[in-house]
CSV table of C-alpha atoms and ligand atoms in Angstrom, one decimal:
chain,number,residue,atom,x,y,z
A,1,MET,CA,0.0,0.0,0.0
A,2,LYS,CA,1.0,3.6,-0.4
A,3,ALA,CA,2.0,6.0,2.5
A,4,ALA,CA,3.5,9.3,2.8
A,5,VAL,CA,6.8,9.0,4.7
A,6,LEU,CA,8.7,11.5,6.7
A,7,HIS,CA,12.4,10.6,6.5
A,8,ALA,CA,14.0,13.7,8.0
A,9,PRO,CA,12.7,16.9,9.5
A,10,GLY,CA,12.4,19.8,7.1
A,11,GLU,CA,12.3,17.5,4.2
A,12,PRO,CA,9.1,16.9,2.0
A,13,LEU,CA,7.2,13.6,2.7
A,14,THR,CA,7.8,10.9,0.0
A,15,ILE,CA,5.1,8.5,-1.3
A,16,GLU,CA,6.4,5.0,-0.7
A,17,ASP,CA,5.2,1.4,-1.1
A,18,VAL,CA,4.8,0.3,2.5
A,19,GLU,CA,4.2,-3.2,4.1
A,20,ILE,CA,1.5,-3.4,6.6
A,21,ALA,CA,0.9,-6.3,9.0
A,22,PHE,CA,-2.3,-8.4,9.4
A,23,PRO,CA,-4.4,-7.4,12.5
A,24,GLY,CA,-3.3,-9.1,15.8
A,25,PRO,CA,-6.0,-10.3,18.1
A,26,ARG,CA,-7.3,-6.9,19.2
A,27,GLU,CA,-6.4,-4.9,16.1
A,28,VAL,CA,-8.5,-3.5,13.3
A,29,LEU,CA,-7.3,-2.9,9.7
A,30,VAL,CA,-9.1,0.2,8.2
A,31,ARG,CA,-9.1,1.1,4.5
A,32,THR,CA,-8.6,4.8,4.7
A,33,SER,CA,-11.3,6.9,2.9
A,34,VAL,CA,-10.3,10.5,4.1
A,35,THR,CA,-7.5,12.0,6.2
A,36,GLY,CA,-7.2,15.6,7.4
A,37,LEU,CA,-4.1,17.6,7.7
A,38,CYS,CA,-3.5,19.0,11.2
A,39,ARG,CA,-1.0,21.7,12.3
A,40,SER,CA,0.3,19.1,14.8
A,41,ASP,CA,1.5,17.0,11.9
A,42,LEU,CA,3.3,20.1,10.7
A,43,HIS,CA,5.1,20.4,14.0
A,44,PHE,CA,6.7,17.1,13.4
A,45,ILE,CA,7.7,17.7,9.7
A,46,ASP,CA,9.3,21.0,10.8
A,47,GLY,CA,11.2,19.2,13.5
A,48,ALA,CA,9.7,21.3,16.4
A,49,PHE,CA,9.3,18.0,18.3
A,50,PRO,CA,11.5,15.0,18.1
A,51,HIS,CA,10.2,11.6,16.9
A,52,PRO,CA,11.9,8.3,15.8
A,53,LEU,CA,12.1,8.1,11.9
A,54,PRO,CA,11.1,7.1,9.3
A,55,LEU,CA,7.6,8.0,10.3
A,56,VAL,CA,4.1,7.9,8.8
A,57,LEU,CA,2.3,11.0,10.1
A,58,GLY,CA,-1.4,11.7,10.2
A,59,HIS,CA,-4.0,11.1,13.0
A,60,GLU,CA,-7.3,12.4,11.7
A,61,ALA,CA,-9.2,10.0,9.4
A,62,ALA,CA,-12.4,8.0,8.6
A,63,GLY,CA,-12.6,4.8,6.8
A,64,ILE,CA,-14.2,1.4,6.3
A,65,VAL,CA,-13.0,-1.7,8.3
A,66,LYS,CA,-11.3,-4.1,6.0
A,67,ALA,CA,-10.4,-6.8,8.6
A,68,VAL,CA,-10.4,-7.5,12.3
A,69,GLY,CA,-8.4,-9.6,14.7
A,70,ARG,CA,-9.6,-12.8,16.3
A,71,ASP,CA,-10.9,-11.1,19.6
A,72,VAL,CA,-12.6,-8.0,18.1
A,73,THR,CA,-16.3,-8.0,18.5
A,74,TYR,CA,-17.1,-4.2,18.3
A,75,VAL,CA,-16.6,-3.8,14.7
A,76,ARG,CA,-16.5,-5.9,11.5
A,77,ALA,CA,-15.5,-5.6,7.9
A,78,GLY,CA,-17.6,-3.0,6.2
A,79,ASP,CA,-18.3,-0.8,9.1
A,80,PRO,CA,-17.6,2.9,8.7
A,81,VAL,CA,-15.4,4.2,11.5
A,82,VAL,CA,-13.5,7.4,12.7
A,83,LEU,CA,-10.0,6.9,14.1
A,84,CYS,CA,-8.7,8.8,17.3
A,85,LEU,CA,-5.3,8.9,18.7
A,86,SER,CA,-6.8,8.8,22.3
A,87,VAL,CA,-6.5,5.0,22.5
A,88,PHE,CA,-7.9,3.9,25.7
A,89,CYS,CA,-7.2,0.7,27.7
A,90,GLY,CA,-10.4,0.9,29.8
A,91,HIS,CA,-8.9,-0.4,33.1
A,92,CYS,CA,-6.3,2.2,34.2
A,93,ARG,CA,-6.7,4.9,36.7
A,94,HIS,CA,-7.3,7.6,34.0
A,95,CYS,CA,-9.9,5.4,32.1
A,96,LEU,CA,-11.8,4.5,35.2
A,97,THR,CA,-12.0,7.9,36.5
A,98,GLY,CA,-13.6,9.1,33.3
A,99,HIS,CA,-10.5,10.6,31.6
A,100,PRO,CA,-9.7,8.0,28.9
A,101,ALA,CA,-7.8,10.7,26.8
A,102,MET,CA,-5.2,10.6,29.4
A,103,CYS,CA,-4.6,6.8,29.0
A,104,ASP,CA,-1.0,5.9,28.4
A,105,THR,CA,-1.1,2.1,29.1
A,106,PRO,CA,1.6,0.7,26.8
A,107,GLU,CA,-0.6,-2.3,26.0
A,108,VAL,CA,-2.7,0.1,23.8
A,109,ASN,CA,-0.4,3.1,23.4
A,110,LEU,CA,2.8,1.8,21.9
A,111,PRO,CA,5.5,4.3,23.0
A,112,PRO,CA,7.4,6.3,20.2
A,113,GLY,CA,10.1,3.9,18.9
A,114,VAL,CA,8.2,0.7,19.7
A,115,SER,CA,6.4,0.4,16.4
A,116,ARG,CA,5.7,-3.1,14.7
A,117,ARG,CA,2.9,-2.5,12.4
A,118,MET,CA,4.4,-1.1,9.2
A,119,SER,CA,7.7,-1.6,7.4
A,120,TRP,CA,9.6,-0.2,4.3
A,121,HIS,CA,12.3,-2.2,2.6
A,122,GLY,CA,12.5,-4.4,5.7
A,123,GLU,CA,13.0,-1.5,8.0
A,124,THR,CA,10.4,-0.6,10.8
A,125,LEU,CA,8.3,2.4,10.0
A,126,HIS,CA,7.3,4.4,13.0
A,127,GLN,CA,3.6,4.8,13.8
A,128,PHE,CA,2.5,8.4,14.8
A,129,TYR,CA,0.4,8.4,18.0
A,130,ASN,CA,-0.7,4.7,17.3
A,131,THR,CA,-2.6,5.8,14.1
A,132,SER,CA,-0.5,7.0,11.0
A,133,THR,CA,-3.4,8.1,8.7
A,134,PHE,CA,-1.3,9.3,5.7
A,135,ALA,CA,-1.7,5.9,4.1
A,136,GLU,CA,-4.1,3.8,2.2
A,137,GLN,CA,-4.6,1.4,5.2
A,138,ILE,CA,-4.3,1.8,8.9
A,139,LEU,CA,-3.7,-0.7,11.5
A,140,VAL,CA,-4.7,0.1,15.0
A,141,HIS,CA,-5.9,-1.3,18.3
A,142,GLU,CA,-9.7,-1.7,18.4
A,143,HIS,CA,-9.8,1.1,21.1
A,144,ALA,CA,-8.6,3.6,18.4
A,145,VAL,CA,-11.8,3.5,16.3
A,146,VAL,CA,-15.5,4.5,16.8
A,147,LYS,CA,-18.3,3.2,14.7
A,148,ILE,CA,-20.5,5.8,13.1
A,149,ARG,CA,-23.9,6.0,11.4
A,150,PRO,CA,-23.7,4.8,7.8
A,151,ASP,CA,-25.5,8.0,6.4
A,152,MET,CA,-22.6,10.2,7.7
A,153,PRO,CA,-20.4,11.4,4.8
A,154,LEU,CA,-16.8,10.1,5.4
A,155,ASP,CA,-15.0,13.3,4.3
A,156,ARG,CA,-16.7,15.3,7.0
A,157,ALA,CA,-16.5,12.5,9.5
A,158,ALA,CA,-12.7,12.5,9.2
A,159,LEU,CA,-12.6,16.1,10.8
A,160,LEU,CA,-14.3,14.7,13.9
A,161,GLY,CA,-11.1,12.5,14.8
A,162,CYS,CA,-9.0,15.6,15.7
A,163,ALA,CA,-9.9,19.1,15.0
A,164,VAL,CA,-13.6,19.1,15.8
A,165,LEU,CA,-13.2,16.6,18.7
A,166,THR,CA,-10.5,18.9,20.2
A,167,GLY,CA,-12.3,22.2,19.6
A,168,THR,CA,-15.7,21.2,20.8
A,169,GLY,CA,-14.3,19.2,23.7
A,170,ALA,CA,-12.3,22.0,24.8
A,171,ILE,CA,-15.6,23.9,25.2
A,172,PHE,CA,-17.7,21.0,26.6
A,173,HIS,CA,-15.3,19.0,28.7
A,174,CYS,CA,-12.3,21.3,29.5
A,175,ALA,CA,-13.9,24.7,30.0
A,176,GLY,CA,-17.4,23.3,30.9
A,177,LEU,CA,-18.9,26.5,29.4
A,178,ARG,CA,-22.3,27.2,30.9
A,179,PRO,CA,-25.1,28.9,28.8
A,180,GLY,CA,-24.8,32.7,29.0
A,181,GLU,CA,-21.0,32.8,29.6
A,182,SER,CA,-18.8,34.8,27.4
A,183,VAL,CA,-15.8,33.2,25.6
A,184,ALA,CA,-12.9,34.4,23.3
A,185,ILE,CA,-11.5,32.0,20.7
A,186,VAL,CA,-7.8,32.9,20.0
A,187,GLY,CA,-7.1,31.5,16.6
A,188,CYS,CA,-9.8,30.4,14.0
A,189,GLY,CA,-8.1,27.4,12.1
A,190,GLY,CA,-9.7,24.0,12.2
A,191,VAL,CA,-9.5,23.6,16.0
A,192,GLY,CA,-10.7,27.2,16.8
A,193,LEU,CA,-13.6,27.3,14.4
A,194,ALA,CA,-14.7,24.0,16.0
A,195,ALA,CA,-14.5,25.6,19.4
A,196,ILE,CA,-16.6,28.6,18.1
A,197,ASN,CA,-19.3,26.0,16.8
A,198,GLY,CA,-19.2,24.2,20.2
A,199,ALA,CA,-19.5,27.4,22.1
A,200,ALA,CA,-22.6,28.3,20.0
A,201,LEU,CA,-23.9,24.7,20.7
A,202,ALA,CA,-23.4,25.1,24.5
A,203,GLY,CA,-25.3,28.5,24.6
A,204,ALA,CA,-22.4,30.9,25.1
A,205,GLY,CA,-23.7,34.6,25.5
A,206,ARG,CA,-20.8,36.2,23.7
A,207,ILE,CA,-18.4,34.5,21.3
A,208,ILE,CA,-15.4,36.7,20.4
A,209,ALA,CA,-13.3,35.3,17.6
A,210,ILE,CA,-9.7,36.4,17.2
A,211,ASP,CA,-7.6,35.8,14.1
A,212,THR,CA,-5.1,37.7,11.8
A,213,GLN,CA,-7.0,36.7,8.6
A,214,PRO,CA,-10.2,38.5,7.7
A,215,SER,CA,-11.5,35.5,5.8
A,216,LYS,CA,-11.3,33.3,8.8
A,217,LEU,CA,-13.1,35.9,10.9
A,218,ALA,CA,-15.8,36.0,8.4
A,219,LEU,CA,-16.2,32.3,8.6
A,220,ALA,CA,-16.1,32.5,12.4
A,221,ARG,CA,-19.3,34.6,12.3
A,222,THR,CA,-21.0,32.0,10.1
A,223,LEU,CA,-20.1,29.4,12.8
A,224,GLY,CA,-21.5,31.5,15.6
A,225,ALA,CA,-19.0,34.1,16.6
A,226,THR,CA,-21.0,37.2,17.9
A,227,GLU,CA,-17.9,39.6,17.6
A,228,THR,CA,-14.5,39.5,16.0
A,229,VAL,CA,-11.1,40.9,16.7
A,230,ASP,CA,-8.5,41.4,13.9
A,231,ALA,CA,-5.3,40.5,15.7
A,232,ARG,CA,-3.1,42.4,13.1
A,233,ASP,CA,-1.6,45.4,14.9
A,234,THR,CA,-3.8,45.0,17.9
A,235,ASP,CA,-3.1,43.9,21.5
A,236,ILE,CA,-5.7,41.2,21.6
A,237,ALA,CA,-5.9,41.1,25.4
A,238,GLU,CA,-6.6,44.9,25.6
A,239,ALA,CA,-9.1,44.6,22.8
A,240,VAL,CA,-11.2,41.9,24.6
A,241,LEU,CA,-10.9,43.7,28.0
A,242,ASP,CA,-12.3,46.9,26.1
A,243,LEU,CA,-15.1,45.0,24.3
A,244,THR,CA,-16.3,43.2,27.4
A,245,HIS,CA,-15.6,46.0,30.1
A,246,GLY,CA,-13.4,43.7,32.2
A,247,GLY,CA,-12.8,40.3,30.5
A,248,VAL,CA,-14.3,37.1,29.3
A,249,ASP,CA,-15.4,34.1,31.4
A,250,HIS,CA,-13.4,31.7,29.1
A,251,ALA,CA,-10.5,32.0,26.7
A,252,ILE,CA,-9.7,29.2,24.3
A,253,GLU,CA,-6.1,29.4,22.8
A,254,CYS,CA,-6.0,27.5,19.6
A,255,ILE,CA,-2.7,28.7,18.0
A,256,GLY,CA,0.2,27.5,19.9
A,257,SER,CA,2.5,30.4,20.7
A,258,LYS,CA,3.8,32.0,24.0
A,259,ARG,CA,2.4,35.3,23.2
A,260,THR,CA,-1.2,34.3,22.4
A,261,ALA,CA,-1.3,31.8,25.4
A,262,GLU,CA,-0.3,34.6,27.7
A,263,ALA,CA,-2.8,36.9,26.1
A,264,ALA,CA,-5.5,34.3,26.8
A,265,PHE,CA,-4.9,34.5,30.4
A,266,ALA,CA,-4.5,38.3,30.4
A,267,MET,CA,-8.1,38.6,28.8
A,268,LEU,CA,-9.9,36.9,31.6
A,269,ALA,CA,-12.6,38.3,33.9
A,270,PRO,CA,-12.2,37.6,37.5
A,271,ARG,CA,-13.0,33.9,38.0
A,272,GLY,CA,-12.2,33.4,34.3
A,273,LEU,CA,-10.6,30.2,32.9
A,274,ALA,CA,-8.0,30.0,30.1
A,275,THR,CA,-7.8,26.7,28.3
A,276,ILE,CA,-4.6,26.2,26.3
A,277,VAL,CA,-5.2,24.0,23.3
A,278,GLY,CA,-2.4,25.2,20.8
A,279,ILE,CA,0.9,23.4,21.0
A,280,PRO,CA,3.7,25.8,21.4
A,281,PRO,CA,7.3,25.0,20.3
A,282,TRP,CA,9.1,22.4,22.7
A,283,GLY,CA,10.6,24.1,25.8
A,284,THR,CA,8.3,27.2,25.7
A,285,LYS,CA,7.7,28.9,29.1
A,286,LEU,CA,4.6,31.1,29.8
A,287,GLU,CA,4.9,34.2,31.9
A,288,LEU,CA,1.7,35.2,33.7
A,289,ASP,CA,0.7,38.1,36.0
A,290,ALA,CA,0.6,36.2,39.3
A,291,ILE,CA,-1.4,38.8,41.1
A,292,SER,CA,-4.3,38.3,38.7
A,293,MET,CA,-4.7,34.9,40.3
A,294,LEU,CA,-5.8,36.6,43.5
A,295,ALA,CA,-9.2,37.1,41.6
A,296,ASP,CA,-9.6,33.3,41.1
A,297,ARG,CA,-8.3,33.5,37.4
A,298,ARG,CA,-7.3,30.0,36.2
A,299,ILE,CA,-5.4,28.5,33.4
A,300,GLN,CA,-5.3,24.8,32.2
A,301,GLY,CA,-4.1,22.5,29.5
A,302,SER,CA,-6.2,20.4,27.1
A,303,ARG,CA,-5.3,17.1,25.4
A,304,MET,CA,-7.6,16.2,22.5
A,305,GLY,CA,-10.6,18.1,24.2
A,306,SER,CA,-10.4,15.7,27.1
A,307,ASN,CA,-12.5,13.4,24.9
A,308,ARG,CA,-14.4,10.2,25.5
A,309,PHE,CA,-14.4,9.8,21.8
A,310,ARG,CA,-16.7,6.7,21.5
A,311,LEU,CA,-19.5,8.9,23.2
A,312,ASP,CA,-18.4,12.3,21.7
A,313,ILE,CA,-18.0,11.4,18.0
A,314,PRO,CA,-21.3,9.7,17.5
A,315,GLN,CA,-23.0,12.8,19.1
A,316,LEU,CA,-21.1,15.2,17.0
A,317,VAL,CA,-22.3,13.1,13.9
A,318,ASP,CA,-25.8,13.6,15.1
A,319,PHE,CA,-25.2,17.4,15.5
A,320,TYR,CA,-23.8,17.6,12.0
A,321,LEU,CA,-26.8,15.7,10.5
A,322,GLN,CA,-29.2,18.0,12.3
A,323,GLY,CA,-27.5,21.0,10.7
A,324,ARG,CA,-26.1,22.2,14.1
A,325,LEU,CA,-22.3,21.3,13.6
A,326,LYS,CA,-21.3,23.1,10.4
A,327,LEU,CA,-18.5,20.8,9.1
A,328,ASP,CA,-19.2,21.7,5.5
A,329,HIS,CA,-17.6,25.1,6.1
A,330,MET,CA,-14.4,23.8,7.7
A,331,ILE,CA,-12.9,22.0,4.5
A,332,SER,CA,-11.1,24.4,2.2
A,333,ASP,CA,-9.2,22.0,-0.1
A,334,ARG,CA,-9.3,18.4,-1.3
A,335,LEU,CA,-6.1,16.8,-2.3
A,336,THR,CA,-4.7,13.4,-3.4
A,337,LEU,CA,-1.9,11.7,-1.5
A,338,PRO,CA,0.9,12.8,-3.8
A,339,GLU,CA,-0.2,16.4,-3.3
A,340,ILE,CA,0.2,16.3,0.5
A,341,ASN,CA,3.4,18.5,0.5
A,342,LEU,CA,1.4,21.2,-1.3
A,343,GLY,CA,-1.2,21.0,1.5
A,344,PHE,CA,1.5,21.6,4.1
A,345,GLU,CA,2.9,24.5,2.2
A,346,ARG,CA,-0.5,26.1,2.2
A,347,MET,CA,-0.8,25.4,6.0
A,348,ARG,CA,2.5,27.3,6.6
A,349,ALA,CA,1.3,30.2,4.5
A,350,GLY,CA,-1.8,30.3,6.6
A,351,THR,CA,-4.2,30.5,3.6
A,352,ALA,CA,-5.9,27.0,4.1
A,353,LEU,CA,-8.7,25.9,6.6
A,354,ARG,CA,-9.0,22.1,7.1
A,355,GLN,CA,-7.4,20.3,4.0
A,356,ILE,CA,-8.4,16.7,3.4
A,357,ILE,CA,-6.9,13.9,1.3
A,358,ALA,CA,-9.4,11.5,-0.3
A,359,PHE,CA,-8.2,8.0,-1.3
B,401,NAD,N1,-4.1,20.1,22.6
B,401,NAD,C1,-4.4,19.2,21.6
B,401,NAD,O1,-4.8,18.1,21.9
B,401,NAD,C2,-4.4,19.7,20.2
B,401,NAD,C3,-5.1,18.9,19.2
B,401,NAD,C4,-5.1,19.3,17.8
B,401,NAD,C5,-4.4,20.6,17.5
B,401,NAD,N2,-3.7,21.2,18.5
B,401,NAD,C6,-3.0,22.3,18.2
B,401,NAD,O2,-3.9,23.4,18.1
B,401,NAD,C7,-3.2,24.5,17.3
B,401,NAD,C8,-4.2,24.8,16.1
B,401,NAD,O3,-4.3,23.8,15.3
B,401,NAD,P1,-5.1,23.9,13.8
B,401,NAD,O4,-5.0,22.7,13.0
B,401,NAD,O5,-6.4,24.6,14.1
B,401,NAD,O6,-4.1,25.1,13.1
B,401,NAD,P2,-4.3,26.2,12.0
B,401,NAD,O7,-3.1,26.5,11.3
B,401,NAD,O8,-5.6,25.6,11.2
B,401,NAD,O9,-5.0,27.4,12.8
B,401,NAD,C9,-4.2,28.3,13.5
B,401,NAD,C10,-5.1,29.8,13.2
B,401,NAD,O10,-4.4,30.7,14.1
B,401,NAD,C11,-4.2,32.0,13.3
B,401,NAD,N3,-3.2,32.7,13.9
B,401,NAD,C12,-1.9,32.4,13.7
B,401,NAD,N4,-1.1,33.3,14.4
B,401,NAD,C13,-2.0,34.2,14.9
B,401,NAD,C14,-1.9,35.3,15.9
B,401,NAD,N5,-0.6,35.8,16.2
B,401,NAD,N6,-2.9,35.9,16.3
B,401,NAD,C15,-4.2,35.5,15.9
B,401,NAD,N7,-4.4,34.4,15.1
B,401,NAD,C16,-3.3,33.7,14.6
B,401,NAD,C17,-4.1,31.4,11.9
B,401,NAD,O11,-4.5,32.5,11.0
B,401,NAD,C18,-5.0,30.3,11.8
B,401,NAD,O12,-6.4,30.6,11.4
B,401,NAD,C19,-1.9,24.0,16.9
B,401,NAD,O13,-0.9,24.4,17.6
B,401,NAD,C20,-2.1,22.3,16.9
B,401,NAD,O14,-1.0,21.7,17.0
B,401,NAD,C21,-3.7,20.7,19.8
B,402,ZN,ZN1,-4.6,16.9,15.2
B,403,ZN,ZN1,-6.4,3.4,30.4
């Protein structure tokens, strides 16, 4: 099968003929229908985070089950599924306390460097977060897939596996936004737009969208933003404090920089909560005004929207089919696998929204 392989950071991915194993007892082999490009993949292409190489990136996808291992009863060949990198074991402390996205049990989450599912010219190919979706087929643990309704289009379903699960989960699970509360979304890419749509679904009173690109701000309004701030030549924290006469209840940072994460905290009202979703470069340290914490202001991290994806994704599918989750607006470009580097160039230039590869 064909897969896009990263051989060295900073180099383009190359399309290679790759061997993939047969499913082990609890594994599922998926024929990839659609995969989305996420900025987190780009961080690894650019070498911002180390990872054993050669590597098949990609972690946002939907497809059809091709074969299952001996002990798998949850899905069977022909089922449509969405993949998620939050592979859960179901019996660790995190899983049993309702936080399966924190699961790191090695039995389901092979640590980086312990790959065994793909090879190329006899050499092990590393699997990215136990998924590796930039490939015609994907071999995963059964706890990396969720079955979805057959009437859900797979191109839009793919986005649910990372961007939309992360953005909506930041609102529903991490921030726990209550109806009427105000929220600022810092960065309106795939993740930020999903957070805006999630905030609208959760009944936010004011939704302030912040980005440097006017086209993204226009789309943010379509998805539910009530106000927008153009971040070019503006101190975004000052702008939000002015607009709200004292700050927002929630700020959701969806970019991944020191400056914007600090600004997310600085724009909070007393008792406000900043949720940092964006992934800044390795080693980044944040500086916060400590005295602001005297007014109960808080800041927290967020991994994959603290999801319970086997519950969340079918619910997001229902929201889409009811017309309440506007996935159609989030796809800007459709590519083939050989065009993948073009997609990442567009992502670097900042012009694209979610880009998908159809197989
Ligand atoms: N925590 C998690 O589990 C998780 C999951 C998925 C993605 N992420 C991270 O979330 C971030 C967003 O991912 P994405 O795929 O939506 O990226 P994206 O590139 O689609 O979106 C980023 C947006 O930020 C805007 N932007 C950039 N610099 C800005 C600035 N200074 N001020 C205002 N706006 C600015 C861009 O115009 C763009 O619209 C990335 O860092 C990604 O790695 C984290
Ligand atoms: Zn992602
Ligand atoms: Zn677990």
